[in-house]
Each structure stands twice: as structure tokens, then as C-alpha cells.
Amino acid sequence: MAENNDFDVTNTEKKFDKAAKYVQTIASELDSEQLLNLYSLYKQATIGPCNIPKPNWYQMQAKQKWVAWNSLGEMDQETAMNNYVCALAKINPSWETDAVTESRAWITVSRLPNTEKELLDTDKTFLDWIKEGNQEKVREILLKNSTLTNVLDKDGLLPIHWAADRGHVAIIEYLIQHGANINSRDIDGQTPLHYAASCGHVDVVEYLISMGAESVEDNDGMKPKDVADEKVLAIL
């Protein structure tokens, strides 16, 4: 029985390695969610349970990757390999036929995309318009549905956090006018002031403070001044 188990693991490893190499060739075609899932399974399969500390809250991509890997808990490496292969099969059922043999470094796959996909206007959401800083579209949508100001996204952020992160003062003003809380917290306890301060948006920091933004601690005990860019330290 032990010999059979060794044989199974060897075949699992071979198929996993083949799948990992194939993923290298299609990485640019995958979306962030697919890459994140494959990344976490790859790390679990090659290293084991997450063994690195949680990144700082403002390291958004690093934190997403850590959460994904850490969420796999004590999953054994063989199971992670099988799940990796299954995940790839869902993306491309014929991947084994299409697979290429060249070897490339995993670094190009483990890194999440740094830029968001370009969307057609018809596909853009309320948050997409906020991130782009399109004041007209944000105003138009808020007039139809002001409840969107208090809807958390999949990362645990509110629209006002994104507006502060991107430095859009006018949009922050619209959001506040439609019920957004100037001191609202994301899932890690950060306020819009944390985001604006860490990104160095002087005008946003000044506006938030003028509107009564408080310098509060996040879940890690960090205040906006503790994560602030040098450009805004004097204001805080």
C-alpha cells in the first residue's frame, strides 16, 4: 500500500508541475480572482500552510495574497496540488492538450496584476466610476441610489475609502452629501483619513480634517499619522 501511495504522490507532483508550467503561458489571460486562487494553492502545495506574517493594511495586494493562502489552513500539500490542477481544469478543460513544456519562473504568475482591466463604460460599476474620478457619473448614480454610499465591497472598503485612496476630493464631497460617514471604517478599522494620509493626498487630508475627520487607531493600533506620507505629516 505504501508503494502505491508513493506512486500516486509522484504522479500528482508531475501533473501539478505540468499544470504550473502551463499556467505561466496563460497568466496574462487570467483575472485577479483566478490568479489569486492559483497563487494560494501553489504556495500551499510547494511550501505548506501560510508561514509569513500578515502584511500591513496598506499593502493591499500583499494582504489579498496572504489572506488567500492563509485561508487554506492546514490543507496538506498533495490536496493542494490536486486542487490546483482542478482549478486549472475549470479554467481550461483541455489544458493538458494545450500545455507547453517550456519552464518559466513562478514569479510572473504569483504576482497579481498591478493595473485593473480596462472596461467598457456599459460594464463599469459605481466603484469603477469612483476609482476613475468621474464626478458626473458618480453624481448621476448617487441621485438614483444614495444607499450605495454605505455598501462594502469584496475587500471590505466603502466608496469613500476608494475616493480617499485615489485622491478625489469632489467625489468625497458627493458621498458625504449622500450619507457617507467621514469617519467610516473598513474591515481593518481604517478610515478615509488613513487612506488619504498614506497616499500623500494633501488636498484630501485637508478636506477630511475640515469636515471633522478624526485621527483614530485602526485594528492594529495605527493612526493616520503613523502611516502618513511625508507630504501630509505636517497637517496631521
CSV table of C-alpha atoms in Angstrom, one decimal:
chain,number,residue,atom,x,y,z
A,1,MET,CA,0.0,0.0,0.0
A,2,ALA,CA,2.9,2.3,0.8
A,3,GLU,CA,4.3,1.8,-2.6
A,4,ASN,CA,1.0,2.7,-4.2
A,5,ASN,CA,0.8,5.9,-2.2
A,6,ASP,CA,4.3,6.9,-3.2
A,7,PHE,CA,3.4,6.2,-6.9
A,8,ASP,CA,0.2,8.3,-6.5
A,9,VAL,CA,2.1,11.2,-5.0
A,10,THR,CA,4.7,11.1,-7.7
A,11,ASN,CA,2.0,11.2,-10.4
A,12,THR,CA,0.3,14.0,-8.5
A,13,GLU,CA,3.5,16.0,-8.4
A,14,LYS,CA,4.2,15.5,-12.1
A,15,LYS,CA,0.7,16.6,-13.1
A,16,PHE,CA,1.0,19.6,-10.7
A,17,ASP,CA,4.3,20.7,-12.1
A,18,LYS,CA,2.9,20.4,-15.6
A,19,ALA,CA,-0.1,22.5,-14.7
A,20,ALA,CA,2.1,25.2,-13.0
A,21,LYS,CA,4.2,25.5,-16.2
A,22,TYR,CA,1.1,25.8,-18.3
A,23,VAL,CA,-0.3,28.5,-16.1
A,24,GLN,CA,2.8,30.5,-16.9
A,25,THR,CA,1.7,30.7,-20.5
A,26,ILE,CA,-1.8,31.9,-19.9
A,27,ALA,CA,-1.2,34.1,-16.8
A,28,SER,CA,-1.9,37.3,-18.8
A,29,GLU,CA,-5.3,36.0,-19.8
A,30,LEU,CA,-6.5,35.2,-16.2
A,31,ASP,CA,-8.4,37.6,-14.0
A,32,SER,CA,-7.3,38.6,-10.5
A,33,GLU,CA,-9.6,36.1,-8.7
A,34,GLN,CA,-8.2,33.2,-10.8
A,35,LEU,CA,-4.6,34.2,-10.2
A,36,LEU,CA,-5.2,34.7,-6.5
A,37,ASN,CA,-6.7,31.2,-6.2
A,38,LEU,CA,-3.9,29.6,-8.2
A,39,TYR,CA,-1.3,31.5,-6.2
A,40,SER,CA,-2.6,30.4,-2.8
A,41,LEU,CA,-2.9,26.8,-3.9
A,42,TYR,CA,0.6,26.9,-5.4
A,43,LYS,CA,2.1,28.3,-2.2
A,44,GLN,CA,0.2,25.7,-0.1
A,45,ALA,CA,1.4,22.9,-2.5
A,46,THR,CA,5.1,23.9,-2.5
A,47,ILE,CA,5.6,25.3,1.0
A,48,GLY,CA,2.6,24.2,3.1
A,49,PRO,CA,0.4,26.3,5.4
A,50,CYS,CA,1.0,30.0,5.4
A,51,ASN,CA,4.2,30.8,7.3
A,52,ILE,CA,4.6,34.6,6.8
A,53,PRO,CA,3.2,37.4,8.9
A,54,LYS,CA,0.2,39.3,7.7
A,55,PRO,CA,1.2,42.4,5.6
A,56,ASN,CA,0.4,45.9,6.7
A,57,TRP,CA,-3.2,47.0,5.8
A,58,TYR,CA,-2.0,49.5,3.1
A,59,GLN,CA,-0.2,46.7,1.2
A,60,MET,CA,-3.4,45.7,-0.4
A,61,GLN,CA,-2.2,43.2,-3.0
A,62,ALA,CA,0.1,41.5,-0.5
A,63,LYS,CA,-2.7,41.3,2.0
A,64,GLN,CA,-5.1,39.7,-0.5
A,65,LYS,CA,-2.5,37.1,-1.3
A,66,TRP,CA,-1.8,36.4,2.4
A,67,VAL,CA,-5.5,36.1,3.2
A,68,ALA,CA,-6.0,33.7,0.3
A,69,TRP,CA,-3.0,31.5,1.3
A,70,ASN,CA,-3.8,31.7,5.0
A,71,SER,CA,-7.4,30.7,4.3
A,72,LEU,CA,-6.3,27.2,3.2
A,73,GLY,CA,-5.3,26.4,6.8
A,74,GLU,CA,-3.7,23.0,7.3
A,75,MET,CA,-4.6,21.7,3.9
A,76,ASP,CA,-1.9,19.1,3.0
A,77,GLN,CA,0.4,19.6,0.1
A,78,GLU,CA,-0.9,16.8,-2.0
A,79,THR,CA,-4.5,18.0,-1.7
A,80,ALA,CA,-3.3,21.5,-2.6
A,81,MET,CA,-1.7,20.1,-5.8
A,82,ASN,CA,-4.9,18.2,-6.8
A,83,ASN,CA,-7.0,21.4,-6.1
A,84,TYR,CA,-4.6,23.4,-8.2
A,85,VAL,CA,-5.0,21.0,-11.1
A,86,CYS,CA,-8.8,21.0,-10.7
A,87,ALA,CA,-8.8,24.8,-10.6
A,88,LEU,CA,-6.9,24.9,-13.9
A,89,ALA,CA,-9.2,22.4,-15.4
A,90,LYS,CA,-12.2,24.6,-14.6
A,91,ILE,CA,-10.4,27.5,-16.4
A,92,ASN,CA,-9.4,25.3,-19.4
A,93,PRO,CA,-10.7,21.7,-19.5
A,94,SER,CA,-8.3,20.9,-22.3
A,95,TRP,CA,-5.2,22.4,-20.6
A,96,GLU,CA,-3.2,19.1,-20.8
A,97,THR,CA,-3.6,19.0,-24.5
A,98,ASP,CA,-2.7,22.7,-24.9
A,99,ALA,CA,0.2,22.5,-22.3
A,100,VAL,CA,3.6,23.6,-23.4
A,101,THR,CA,6.8,22.2,-22.0
A,102,GLU,CA,9.0,25.3,-21.5
A,103,SER,CA,9.9,26.2,-18.0
A,104,ARG,CA,9.4,29.7,-16.6
A,105,ALA,CA,9.8,31.3,-13.2
A,106,TRP,CA,6.8,31.3,-10.9
A,107,ILE,CA,7.4,34.9,-10.1
A,108,THR,CA,5.5,36.0,-13.1
A,109,VAL,CA,2.4,34.1,-12.0
A,110,SER,CA,2.5,34.7,-8.3
A,111,ARG,CA,2.4,38.5,-8.8
A,112,LEU,CA,-1.2,39.8,-9.0
A,113,PRO,CA,-1.9,42.4,-11.8
A,114,ASN,CA,-0.9,45.9,-10.9
A,115,THR,CA,-3.5,47.5,-13.1
A,116,GLU,CA,-7.2,46.9,-13.4
A,117,LYS,CA,-8.6,45.7,-16.6
A,118,GLU,CA,-10.0,48.3,-19.0
A,119,LEU,CA,-13.7,48.1,-19.0
A,120,LEU,CA,-16.4,49.3,-21.4
A,121,ASP,CA,-18.5,52.1,-20.0
A,122,THR,CA,-21.5,49.8,-20.0
A,123,ASP,CA,-19.7,47.3,-17.8
A,124,LYS,CA,-18.5,49.8,-15.2
A,125,THR,CA,-19.9,49.8,-11.7
A,126,PHE,CA,-20.3,52.6,-9.2
A,127,LEU,CA,-16.9,51.9,-7.7
A,128,ASP,CA,-15.3,51.9,-11.1
A,129,TRP,CA,-16.5,55.4,-11.7
A,130,ILE,CA,-15.2,56.5,-8.3
A,131,LYS,CA,-11.8,55.0,-9.0
A,132,GLU,CA,-11.6,56.8,-12.3
A,133,GLY,CA,-12.7,60.1,-10.7
A,134,ASN,CA,-15.7,60.6,-13.0
A,135,GLN,CA,-17.7,63.2,-11.0
A,136,GLU,CA,-20.5,63.3,-13.4
A,137,LYS,CA,-21.2,59.6,-13.4
A,138,VAL,CA,-20.9,59.4,-9.6
A,139,ARG,CA,-23.3,62.2,-9.1
A,140,GLU,CA,-25.7,60.7,-11.6
A,141,ILE,CA,-25.7,57.3,-9.9
A,142,LEU,CA,-26.0,58.8,-6.4
A,143,LEU,CA,-29.1,60.7,-7.4
A,144,LYS,CA,-30.7,57.5,-8.4
A,145,ASN,CA,-29.5,55.4,-5.4
A,146,SER,CA,-27.8,57.0,-2.5
A,147,THR,CA,-27.7,53.8,-0.5
A,148,LEU,CA,-24.6,52.8,-2.5
A,149,THR,CA,-22.5,55.1,-0.3
A,150,ASN,CA,-22.7,52.5,2.5
A,151,VAL,CA,-22.1,49.3,0.6
A,152,LEU,CA,-18.9,47.4,1.4
A,153,ASP,CA,-17.1,45.9,-1.5
A,154,LYS,CA,-15.4,42.4,-1.5
A,155,ASP,CA,-12.3,43.9,0.1
A,156,GLY,CA,-14.2,45.4,2.9
A,157,LEU,CA,-13.9,49.0,1.7
A,158,LEU,CA,-16.6,51.6,1.3
A,159,PRO,CA,-16.8,54.0,-1.6
A,160,ILE,CA,-15.4,56.9,0.5
A,161,HIS,CA,-12.3,54.8,1.2
A,162,TRP,CA,-11.7,54.3,-2.5
A,163,ALA,CA,-12.3,58.0,-3.2
A,164,ALA,CA,-9.8,58.9,-0.5
A,165,ASP,CA,-7.3,56.4,-1.8
A,166,ARG,CA,-7.5,57.8,-5.3
A,167,GLY,CA,-7.5,61.4,-4.2
A,168,HIS,CA,-10.9,62.6,-5.5
A,169,VAL,CA,-12.0,65.4,-3.2
A,170,ALA,CA,-15.1,66.3,-5.2
A,171,ILE,CA,-16.3,62.7,-5.1
A,172,ILE,CA,-15.8,62.5,-1.4
A,173,GLU,CA,-17.9,65.6,-1.0
A,174,TYR,CA,-20.7,64.0,-3.1
A,175,LEU,CA,-20.5,60.9,-1.0
A,176,ILE,CA,-20.8,62.8,2.3
A,177,GLN,CA,-23.7,64.7,0.9
A,178,HIS,CA,-25.5,61.4,0.3
A,179,GLY,CA,-24.9,59.9,3.7
A,180,ALA,CA,-21.3,58.7,3.8
A,181,ASN,CA,-19.7,58.8,7.2
A,182,ILE,CA,-16.4,60.9,7.2
A,183,ASN,CA,-15.1,58.5,9.9
A,184,SER,CA,-16.3,55.2,8.4
A,185,ARG,CA,-14.1,52.2,8.9
A,186,ASP,CA,-13.2,49.4,6.6
A,187,ILE,CA,-12.9,45.8,7.9
A,188,ASP,CA,-9.4,46.6,9.2
A,189,GLY,CA,-10.6,49.7,11.1
A,190,GLN,CA,-9.1,52.2,8.7
A,191,THR,CA,-10.9,55.5,7.9
A,192,PRO,CA,-10.7,57.6,4.8
A,193,LEU,CA,-8.1,59.7,6.6
A,194,HIS,CA,-5.8,56.7,6.9
A,195,TYR,CA,-6.1,56.1,3.1
A,196,ALA,CA,-5.6,59.7,2.1
A,197,ALA,CA,-2.7,60.1,4.5
A,198,SER,CA,-0.8,57.0,3.4
A,199,CYS,CA,-1.2,58.0,-0.3
A,200,GLY,CA,0.0,61.6,0.4
A,201,HIS,CA,-3.1,63.3,-0.9
A,202,VAL,CA,-2.7,66.7,0.8
A,203,ASP,CA,-5.9,68.2,-0.5
A,204,VAL,CA,-7.9,65.2,0.6
A,205,VAL,CA,-6.4,65.2,4.0
A,206,GLU,CA,-7.1,68.9,4.4
A,207,TYR,CA,-10.7,68.5,3.3
A,208,LEU,CA,-11.3,65.5,5.5
A,209,ILE,CA,-9.9,67.3,8.6
A,210,SER,CA,-12.0,70.4,7.8
A,211,MET,CA,-15.1,68.2,7.7
A,212,GLY,CA,-14.4,66.7,11.1
A,213,ALA,CA,-12.4,63.6,10.3
A,214,GLU,CA,-10.9,62.1,13.5
A,215,SER,CA,-7.5,60.7,13.9
A,216,VAL,CA,-8.4,57.3,15.3
A,217,GLU,CA,-6.5,54.0,15.6
A,218,ASP,CA,-7.2,51.1,13.2
A,219,ASN,CA,-7.3,47.5,14.3
A,220,ASP,CA,-3.5,47.4,14.5
A,221,GLY,CA,-3.3,50.5,16.7
A,222,MET,CA,-2.1,52.7,13.8
A,223,LYS,CA,-3.3,56.3,13.5
A,224,PRO,CA,-3.3,58.2,10.1
A,225,LYS,CA,-0.1,60.0,11.1
A,226,ASP,CA,1.6,56.6,11.7
A,227,VAL,CA,1.1,55.6,8.1
A,228,ALA,CA,1.3,59.0,6.5
A,229,ASP,CA,3.3,60.0,3.5
A,230,GLU,CA,5.9,62.8,4.3
A,231,LYS,CA,3.9,65.3,2.4
A,232,VAL,CA,1.0,65.2,4.8
A,233,LEU,CA,2.7,64.7,8.2
A,234,ALA,CA,2.7,68.4,9.0
A,235,ILE,CA,-1.0,68.6,8.5
A,236,LEU,CA,-1.7,65.7,10.9
